[in-house]
Each structure stands twice: as C-alpha cells, then as structure tokens.
Short mmCIF file of C-alpha atoms in Angstrom, two decimals:
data_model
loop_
_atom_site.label_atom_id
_atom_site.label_comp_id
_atom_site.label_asym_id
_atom_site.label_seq_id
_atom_site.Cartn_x
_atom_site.Cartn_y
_atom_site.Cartn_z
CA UNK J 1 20.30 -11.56 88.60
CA UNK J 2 22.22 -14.84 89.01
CA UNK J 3 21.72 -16.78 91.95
CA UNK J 4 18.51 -14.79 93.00
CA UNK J 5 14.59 -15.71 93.40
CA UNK J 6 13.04 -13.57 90.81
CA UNK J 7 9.90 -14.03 92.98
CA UNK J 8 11.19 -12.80 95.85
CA UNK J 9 13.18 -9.67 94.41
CA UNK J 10 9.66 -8.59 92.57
CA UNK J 11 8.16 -8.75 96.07
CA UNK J 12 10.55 -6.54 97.65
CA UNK J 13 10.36 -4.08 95.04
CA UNK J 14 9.69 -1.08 96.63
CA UNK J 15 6.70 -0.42 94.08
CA UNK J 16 5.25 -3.50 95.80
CA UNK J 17 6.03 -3.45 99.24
CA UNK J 18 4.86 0.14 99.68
CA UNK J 19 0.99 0.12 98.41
CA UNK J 20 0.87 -3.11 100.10
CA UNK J 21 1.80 -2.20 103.60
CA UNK J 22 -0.65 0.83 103.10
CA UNK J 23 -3.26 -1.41 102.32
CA UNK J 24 -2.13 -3.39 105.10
CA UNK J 25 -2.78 -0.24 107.00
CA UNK J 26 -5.59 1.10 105.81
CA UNK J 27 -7.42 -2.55 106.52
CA UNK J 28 -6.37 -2.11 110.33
CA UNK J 29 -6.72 1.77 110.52
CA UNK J 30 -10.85 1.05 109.44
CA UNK J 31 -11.02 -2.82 110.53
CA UNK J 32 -12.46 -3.25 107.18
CA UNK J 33 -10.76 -6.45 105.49
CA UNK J 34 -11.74 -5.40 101.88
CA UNK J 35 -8.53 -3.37 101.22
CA UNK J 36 -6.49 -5.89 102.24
CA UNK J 37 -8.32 -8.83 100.12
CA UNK J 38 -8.00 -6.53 97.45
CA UNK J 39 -4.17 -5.81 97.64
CA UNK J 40 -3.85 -9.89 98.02
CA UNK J 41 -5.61 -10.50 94.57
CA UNK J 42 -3.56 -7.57 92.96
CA UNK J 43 -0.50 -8.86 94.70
CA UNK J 44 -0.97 -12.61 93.20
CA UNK J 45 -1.71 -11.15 89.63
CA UNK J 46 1.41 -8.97 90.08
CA UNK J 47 4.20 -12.68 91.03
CA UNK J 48 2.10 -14.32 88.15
CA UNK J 49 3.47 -12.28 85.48
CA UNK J 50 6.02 -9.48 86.89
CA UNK J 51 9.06 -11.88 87.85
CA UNK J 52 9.09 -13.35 83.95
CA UNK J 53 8.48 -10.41 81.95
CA UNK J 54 10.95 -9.36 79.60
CA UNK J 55 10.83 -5.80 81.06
CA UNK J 56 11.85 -7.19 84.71
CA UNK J 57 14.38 -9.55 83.49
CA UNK J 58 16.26 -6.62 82.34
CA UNK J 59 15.67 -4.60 85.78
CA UNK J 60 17.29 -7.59 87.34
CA UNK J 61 20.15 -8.01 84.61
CA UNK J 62 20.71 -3.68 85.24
CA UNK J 63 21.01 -4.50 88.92
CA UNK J 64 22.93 -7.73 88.43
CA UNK J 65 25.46 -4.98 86.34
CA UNK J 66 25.48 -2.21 88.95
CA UNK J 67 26.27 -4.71 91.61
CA UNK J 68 29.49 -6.84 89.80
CA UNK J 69 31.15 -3.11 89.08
CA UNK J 70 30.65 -2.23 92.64
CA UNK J 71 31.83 -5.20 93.63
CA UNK J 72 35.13 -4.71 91.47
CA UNK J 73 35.84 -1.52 92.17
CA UNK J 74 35.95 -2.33 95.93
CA UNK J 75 38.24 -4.84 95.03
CA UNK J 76 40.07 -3.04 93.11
CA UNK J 77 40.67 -0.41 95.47
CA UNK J 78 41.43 -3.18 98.12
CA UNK J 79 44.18 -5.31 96.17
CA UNK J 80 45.23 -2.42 93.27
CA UNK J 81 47.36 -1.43 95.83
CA UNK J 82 49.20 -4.36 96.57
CA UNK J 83 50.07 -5.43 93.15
CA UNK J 84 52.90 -4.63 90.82
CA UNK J 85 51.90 -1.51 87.89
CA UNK J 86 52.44 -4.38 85.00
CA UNK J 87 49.74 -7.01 87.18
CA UNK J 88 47.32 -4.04 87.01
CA UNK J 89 48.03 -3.12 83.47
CA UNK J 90 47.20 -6.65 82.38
CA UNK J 91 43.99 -6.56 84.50
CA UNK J 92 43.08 -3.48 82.71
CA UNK J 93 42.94 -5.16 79.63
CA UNK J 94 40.74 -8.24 80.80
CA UNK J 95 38.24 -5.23 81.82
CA UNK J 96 38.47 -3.99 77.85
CA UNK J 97 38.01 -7.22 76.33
CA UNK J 98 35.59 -7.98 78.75
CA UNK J 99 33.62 -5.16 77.86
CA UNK J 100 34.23 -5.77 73.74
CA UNK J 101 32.71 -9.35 74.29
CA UNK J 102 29.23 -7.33 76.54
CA UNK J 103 29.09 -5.26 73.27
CA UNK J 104 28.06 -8.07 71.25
CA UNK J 105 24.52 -8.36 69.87
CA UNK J 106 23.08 -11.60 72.15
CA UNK J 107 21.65 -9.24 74.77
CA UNK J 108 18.64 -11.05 76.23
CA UNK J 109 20.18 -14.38 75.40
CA UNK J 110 20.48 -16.62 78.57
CA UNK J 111 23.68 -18.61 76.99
CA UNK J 112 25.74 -14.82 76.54
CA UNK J 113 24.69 -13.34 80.20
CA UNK J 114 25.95 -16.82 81.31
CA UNK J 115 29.22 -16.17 79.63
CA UNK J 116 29.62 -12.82 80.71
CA UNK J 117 28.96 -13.76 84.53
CA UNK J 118 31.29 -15.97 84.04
CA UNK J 119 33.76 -13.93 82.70
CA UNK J 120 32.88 -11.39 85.25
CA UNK J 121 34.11 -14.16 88.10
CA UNK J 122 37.00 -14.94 86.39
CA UNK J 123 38.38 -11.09 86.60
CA UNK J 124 37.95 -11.27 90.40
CA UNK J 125 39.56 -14.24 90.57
CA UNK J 126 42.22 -12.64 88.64
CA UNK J 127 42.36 -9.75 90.88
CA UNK J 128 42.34 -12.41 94.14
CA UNK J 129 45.39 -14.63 92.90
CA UNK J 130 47.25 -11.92 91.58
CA UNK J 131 47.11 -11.07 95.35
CA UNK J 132 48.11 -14.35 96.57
CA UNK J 133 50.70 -14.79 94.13
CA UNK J 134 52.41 -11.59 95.47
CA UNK J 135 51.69 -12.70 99.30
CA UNK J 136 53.30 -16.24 98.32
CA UNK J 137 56.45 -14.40 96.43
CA UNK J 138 57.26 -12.23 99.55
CA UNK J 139 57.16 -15.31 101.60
CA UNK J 140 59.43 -17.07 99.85
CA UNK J 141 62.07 -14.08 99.77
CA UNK J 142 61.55 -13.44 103.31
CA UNK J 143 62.59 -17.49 103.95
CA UNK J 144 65.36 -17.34 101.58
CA UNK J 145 66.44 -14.33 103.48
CA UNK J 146 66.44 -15.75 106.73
CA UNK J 147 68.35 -19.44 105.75
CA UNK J 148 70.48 -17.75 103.41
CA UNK J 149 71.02 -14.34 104.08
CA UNK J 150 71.93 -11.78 101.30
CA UNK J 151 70.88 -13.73 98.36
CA UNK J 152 67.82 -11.92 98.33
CA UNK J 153 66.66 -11.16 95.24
CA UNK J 154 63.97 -9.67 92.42
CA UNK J 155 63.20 -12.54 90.44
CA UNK J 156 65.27 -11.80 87.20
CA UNK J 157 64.05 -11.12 83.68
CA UNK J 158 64.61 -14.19 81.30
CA UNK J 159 66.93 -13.57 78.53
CA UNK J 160 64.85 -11.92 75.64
CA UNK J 161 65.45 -14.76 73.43
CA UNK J 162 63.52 -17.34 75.86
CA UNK J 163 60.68 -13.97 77.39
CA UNK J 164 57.22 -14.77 76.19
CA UNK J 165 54.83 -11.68 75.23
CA UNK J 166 55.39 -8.32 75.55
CA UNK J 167 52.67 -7.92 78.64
CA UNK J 168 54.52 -10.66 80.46
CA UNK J 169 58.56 -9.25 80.30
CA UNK J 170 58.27 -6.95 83.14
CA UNK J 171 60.12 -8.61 86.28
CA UNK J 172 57.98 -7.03 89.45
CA UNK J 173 54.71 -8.73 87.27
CA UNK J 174 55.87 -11.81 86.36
CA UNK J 175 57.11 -14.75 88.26
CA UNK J 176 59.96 -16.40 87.10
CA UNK J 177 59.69 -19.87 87.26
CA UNK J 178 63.34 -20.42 87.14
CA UNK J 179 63.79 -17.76 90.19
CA UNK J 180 60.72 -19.86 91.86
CA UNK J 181 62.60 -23.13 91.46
CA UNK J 182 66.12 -22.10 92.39
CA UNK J 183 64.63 -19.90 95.55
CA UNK J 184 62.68 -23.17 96.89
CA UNK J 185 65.84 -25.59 96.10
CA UNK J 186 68.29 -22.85 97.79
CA UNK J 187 66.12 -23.11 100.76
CA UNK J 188 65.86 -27.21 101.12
CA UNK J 189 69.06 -27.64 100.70
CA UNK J 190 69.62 -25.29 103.82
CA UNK J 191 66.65 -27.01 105.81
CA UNK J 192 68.44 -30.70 104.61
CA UNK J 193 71.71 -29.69 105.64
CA UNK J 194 70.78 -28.68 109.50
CA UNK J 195 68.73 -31.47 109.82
CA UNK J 196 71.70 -33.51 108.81
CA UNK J 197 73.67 -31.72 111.30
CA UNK J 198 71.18 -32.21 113.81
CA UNK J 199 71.61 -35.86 112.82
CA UNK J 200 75.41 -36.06 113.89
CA UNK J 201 74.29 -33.89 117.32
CA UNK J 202 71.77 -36.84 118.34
CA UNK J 203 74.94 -39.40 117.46
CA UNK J 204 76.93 -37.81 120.06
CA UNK J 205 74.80 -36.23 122.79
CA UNK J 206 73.46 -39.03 124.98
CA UNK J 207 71.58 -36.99 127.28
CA UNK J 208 67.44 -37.43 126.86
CA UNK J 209 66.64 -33.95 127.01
CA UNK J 210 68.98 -32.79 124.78
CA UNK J 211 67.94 -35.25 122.06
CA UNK J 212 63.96 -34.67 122.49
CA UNK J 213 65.21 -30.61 121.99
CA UNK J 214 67.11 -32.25 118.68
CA UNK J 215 64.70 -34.65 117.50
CA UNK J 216 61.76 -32.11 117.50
CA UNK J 217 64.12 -28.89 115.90
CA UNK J 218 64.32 -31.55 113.20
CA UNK J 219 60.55 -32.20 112.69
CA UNK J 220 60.28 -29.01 112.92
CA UNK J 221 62.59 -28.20 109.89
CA UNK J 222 61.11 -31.02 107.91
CA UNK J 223 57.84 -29.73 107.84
CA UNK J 224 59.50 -26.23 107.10
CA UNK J 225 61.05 -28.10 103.94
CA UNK J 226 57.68 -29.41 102.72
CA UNK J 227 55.65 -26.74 103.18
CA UNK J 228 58.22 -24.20 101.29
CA UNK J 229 58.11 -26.91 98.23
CA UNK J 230 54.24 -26.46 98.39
CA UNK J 231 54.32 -23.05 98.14
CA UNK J 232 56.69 -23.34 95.00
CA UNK J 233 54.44 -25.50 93.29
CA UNK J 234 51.73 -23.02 94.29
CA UNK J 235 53.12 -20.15 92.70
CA UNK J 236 54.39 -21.82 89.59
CA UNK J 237 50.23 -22.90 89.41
CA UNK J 238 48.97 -19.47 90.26
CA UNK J 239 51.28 -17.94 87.25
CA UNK J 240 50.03 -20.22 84.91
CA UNK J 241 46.35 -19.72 86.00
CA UNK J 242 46.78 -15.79 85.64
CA UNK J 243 48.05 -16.68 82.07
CA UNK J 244 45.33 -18.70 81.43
CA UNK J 245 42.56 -16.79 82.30
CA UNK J 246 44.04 -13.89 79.89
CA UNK J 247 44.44 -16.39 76.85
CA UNK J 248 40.65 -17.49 77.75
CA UNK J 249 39.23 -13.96 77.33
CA UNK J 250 41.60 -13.43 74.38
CA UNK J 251 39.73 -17.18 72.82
CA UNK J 252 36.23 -15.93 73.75
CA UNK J 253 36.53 -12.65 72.43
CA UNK J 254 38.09 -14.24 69.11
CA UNK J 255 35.57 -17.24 68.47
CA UNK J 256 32.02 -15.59 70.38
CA UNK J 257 30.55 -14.68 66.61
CA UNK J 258 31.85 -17.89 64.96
CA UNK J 259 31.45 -20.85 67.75
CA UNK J 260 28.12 -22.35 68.91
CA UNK J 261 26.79 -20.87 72.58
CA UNK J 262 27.75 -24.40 73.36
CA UNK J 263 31.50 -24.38 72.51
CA UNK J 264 31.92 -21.07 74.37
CA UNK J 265 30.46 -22.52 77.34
CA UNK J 266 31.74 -25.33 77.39
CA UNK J 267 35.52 -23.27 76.69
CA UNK J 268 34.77 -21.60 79.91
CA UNK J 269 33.17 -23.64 82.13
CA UNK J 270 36.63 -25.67 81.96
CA UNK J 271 38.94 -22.76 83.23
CA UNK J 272 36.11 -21.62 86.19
CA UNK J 273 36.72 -25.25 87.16
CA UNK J 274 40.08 -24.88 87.29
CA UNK J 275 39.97 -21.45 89.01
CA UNK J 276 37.48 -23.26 91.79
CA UNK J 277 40.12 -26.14 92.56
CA UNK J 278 42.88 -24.02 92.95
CA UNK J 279 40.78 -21.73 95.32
CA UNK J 280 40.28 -25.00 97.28
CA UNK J 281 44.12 -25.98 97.43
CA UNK J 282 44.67 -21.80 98.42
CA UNK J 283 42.29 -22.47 101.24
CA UNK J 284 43.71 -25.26 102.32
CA UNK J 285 47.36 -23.19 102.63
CA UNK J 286 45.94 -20.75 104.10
CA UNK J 287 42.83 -21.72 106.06
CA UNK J 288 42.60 -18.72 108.01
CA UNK J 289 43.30 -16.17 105.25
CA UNK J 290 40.61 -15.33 103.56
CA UNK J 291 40.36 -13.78 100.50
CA UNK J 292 38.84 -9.98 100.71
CA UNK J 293 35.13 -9.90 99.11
CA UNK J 294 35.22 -13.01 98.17
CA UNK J 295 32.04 -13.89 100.11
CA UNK J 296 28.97 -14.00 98.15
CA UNK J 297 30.67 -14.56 94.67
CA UNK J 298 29.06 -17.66 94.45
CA UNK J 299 25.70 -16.83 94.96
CA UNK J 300 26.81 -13.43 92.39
CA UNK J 301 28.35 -15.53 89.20
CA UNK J 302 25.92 -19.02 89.61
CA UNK J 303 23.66 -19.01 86.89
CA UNK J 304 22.50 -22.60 87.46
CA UNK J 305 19.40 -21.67 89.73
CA UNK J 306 17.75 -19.51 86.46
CA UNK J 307 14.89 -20.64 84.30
#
C-alpha cells in the first residue's frame, strides 16, 4: 500500500500480533522467559522475509484496493449529490476507463500500480473540484443577483456550431466561459459604478464621520470587485482542469501498451502537479473550507516512500 511501512503493517497483522501476545503471556503466566525468546527469534525471521514477499505485496496492494473504493464511494455519496446528472455521468466514465487501464497485463509492476494510484487521485480530485466548481458557480449567481437583480441566469448553451463534445453540451454540467466572463464583468461594473458614486458623496459631504462611513463602504466594495474577478478566473481554471483530467485518462488508456512506463509517468505526473497547485490556490480562497475526505489522500496516492 502506498505511503505505508510494509514493516510495520506485517507486524500488526493479526496473524502476528496474536501468537505473540500469547507468548507474551504464557512467559508471564509461568515466569519462564523461553517462550518469549522464542516468539522474538520467530518474530525477527518473520520482518526478514514477510514484508518483501511477493505473496504480501499483493495482501497490501488487495488492501490498498479495498481502501481507495471505500474511500470513493464515501465520496461519492457525499458530493454525488451536489453535482449536476451530466458532472456525474462524465465521472462515471473516468471510473470505466479507469478500470480498462487496471485490466491491463503489468500487474505486479511497480511503474503500472504507480499509474493507477495516480489515476485513482486524480478521480477524487475530479469528484472534489467538480464540487467547488458548483460552490463557486452559485456564488457568483447569488452576487449577480444581489447587484443586479433579475438577470439571474443558467449559464446558456453555446451555439452548436462553436459546443465542443457531446459529454460537454449539457448546460447544468458545463460552465460557460462566456456566461463566467459576462457574470463577473456585469458585477464590476456595478461595484465600479457605486464606488464612483461614493466618490462624488466624499466631494460634497464635509463632515468626518460621514466620509470615514464613505471611504471604508468603498474599500469595502473594492475588495468585493477583486475577489469576484478571482473567483472568475477560478472557475474558468477549474473547467479546464475537469477537462483535462478526462483527456488524460482518455491519453493513458490510448498509449499504456505502446509508450514506455516512463512516458506514461511522466504524462501524468504533469497533470497531478497541476491538480496539487490548484488545490493550493482553492485553499487559499477558501482557507476554512475544507474539502470532505480529503485528509489522508496524500499519504493514500504517494508512491514515493516504496522500494
């Protein structure tokens, strides 16, 4: 299992732990220290050879399997919800190609578990900014709602001459860019114009109090403006990311028999990068939201730790 001390998961095997604590016993139950010397020798024999056998690698990679479909499936169950039918649908097939590239025959091969933990992150990432990108959308309505009311809108469907792919027409899935940009200029340009206004108050209101009240309101709507443009450019980065991690599992699955382990790696490694620095800019929107299960995916997916 990525991440994890092969040593230290063959000594908590329960097919370990238990004889030894009964020798443990057994030494104190008749004060006679020979059990317990014995169970010691056994015990070193056993983390010489049990941790890299062939047999207990694939106990750990079974485990390390049981454990990422839990994981998803929780996730699943705690963001399916939230997301749009067509967002789901295209998750669904990640989880079949996914699957078509684990049917390969490189089981046992370090390089192809490393790919498929990888791949493995990347769907939960999927799952996580597919989440955020709805959280961000609904924002940005519920602004646009409040400095312009009734303009509220469903970002629309591009003309079918300029729409994409088939998976990416439906409107409540995809994020129009074009909706993203006009939403975020509609609601400057409201922000700039009462701060203007504000401007002309300050002009002609001489009293102190009045202007600190003025002066403030319009720091206040500044940093309104700027952080509404952020999440723009945030969303427009989150829909190409989702796009991207979908063309990456379409390029593995395509090139895994014909490119080197190398290539493939190397093919992935770049968009997990990617996926890590926009997880950093997320957290540093949103500081104090954090994204559900996503503890311990690090120490899940890291395959740098393995011999």
């Amino acid at each position: 299992m990525p991440g994890t001390n092969r040593f230290l998961e063959a000594f908590k095997e329960n097919y370990n732990v238990i004889p030894l604590a009964g020798l443990f016993a057994l030494s104190a139950a008749t004060f006679n220290p020979l059990p317990i010397l014995a169970g010691l020798v056994a015990e070193t024999v056993y983390l010489l050879f049990m941790p890299d056998s062939k047999w207990y690698m694939d106990r750990l990679a079974t485990r390390y399997d049981n454990e990422v479909v839990q994981r998803r499936e929780k996730l699943k169950q705690e963001v399916g919800p939230t997301l749009p039918a067509s967002v789901m649908a295209r998750f669904s097939r990640l989880e079949a190609m996914r699957n078509q590239i684990g049917s390969q025959t490189f089981e046992g091969k370090k390089w192809f578990r490393e790919v498929l933990r990888k791949l493995d992150y990347l769907m939960e990432k999927f799952l996580l900014f597919a989440s955020k990108q709805v959280q961000f959308q609904t924002y940005l309505r519920s602004v646009l709602d409040e400095t312009d009311p009734g303009t509220v809108t469903r970002p629309p469907a591009l003309p079918l001459q300029m729409q994409r792919a088939v998976r990416r027409l439906d409107p409540n899935g995809e994020v129009d860019e074009d909706w993203i940009l006009g939403t975020v200029d509609t609601i400057q340009k409201r922000y700039s114009n009462e701060i203007d206004g504000i401007d002309e108050l300050e002009k002609k209101d001489e009293n102190l109090h009045n202007q600190a009240v003025l002066e403030k309101r319009k720091e206040v709507l500044l940093r309104r403006r700027q952080y509404v443009s952020q999440i723009g450019e945030i969303l427009t980065n989150l829909n190409h990311q989702l796009h991207l991690m979908e063309d990456t599992f379409g390029l593995i699955n395509d090139e895994i028999r014909a490119r080197s382990p190398e290539q493939v790696l190397a093919d992935i490694e770049d968009v997990v990068y990617q996926t890590d620095n926009l997880t950093e800019t997320l957290q540093e929107v949103s500081p104090f939201d954090q994204m559900p299960v996503a503890a311990g995916a690090a120490k899940l997916y890291n395959v740098s730790g393995e011999k």
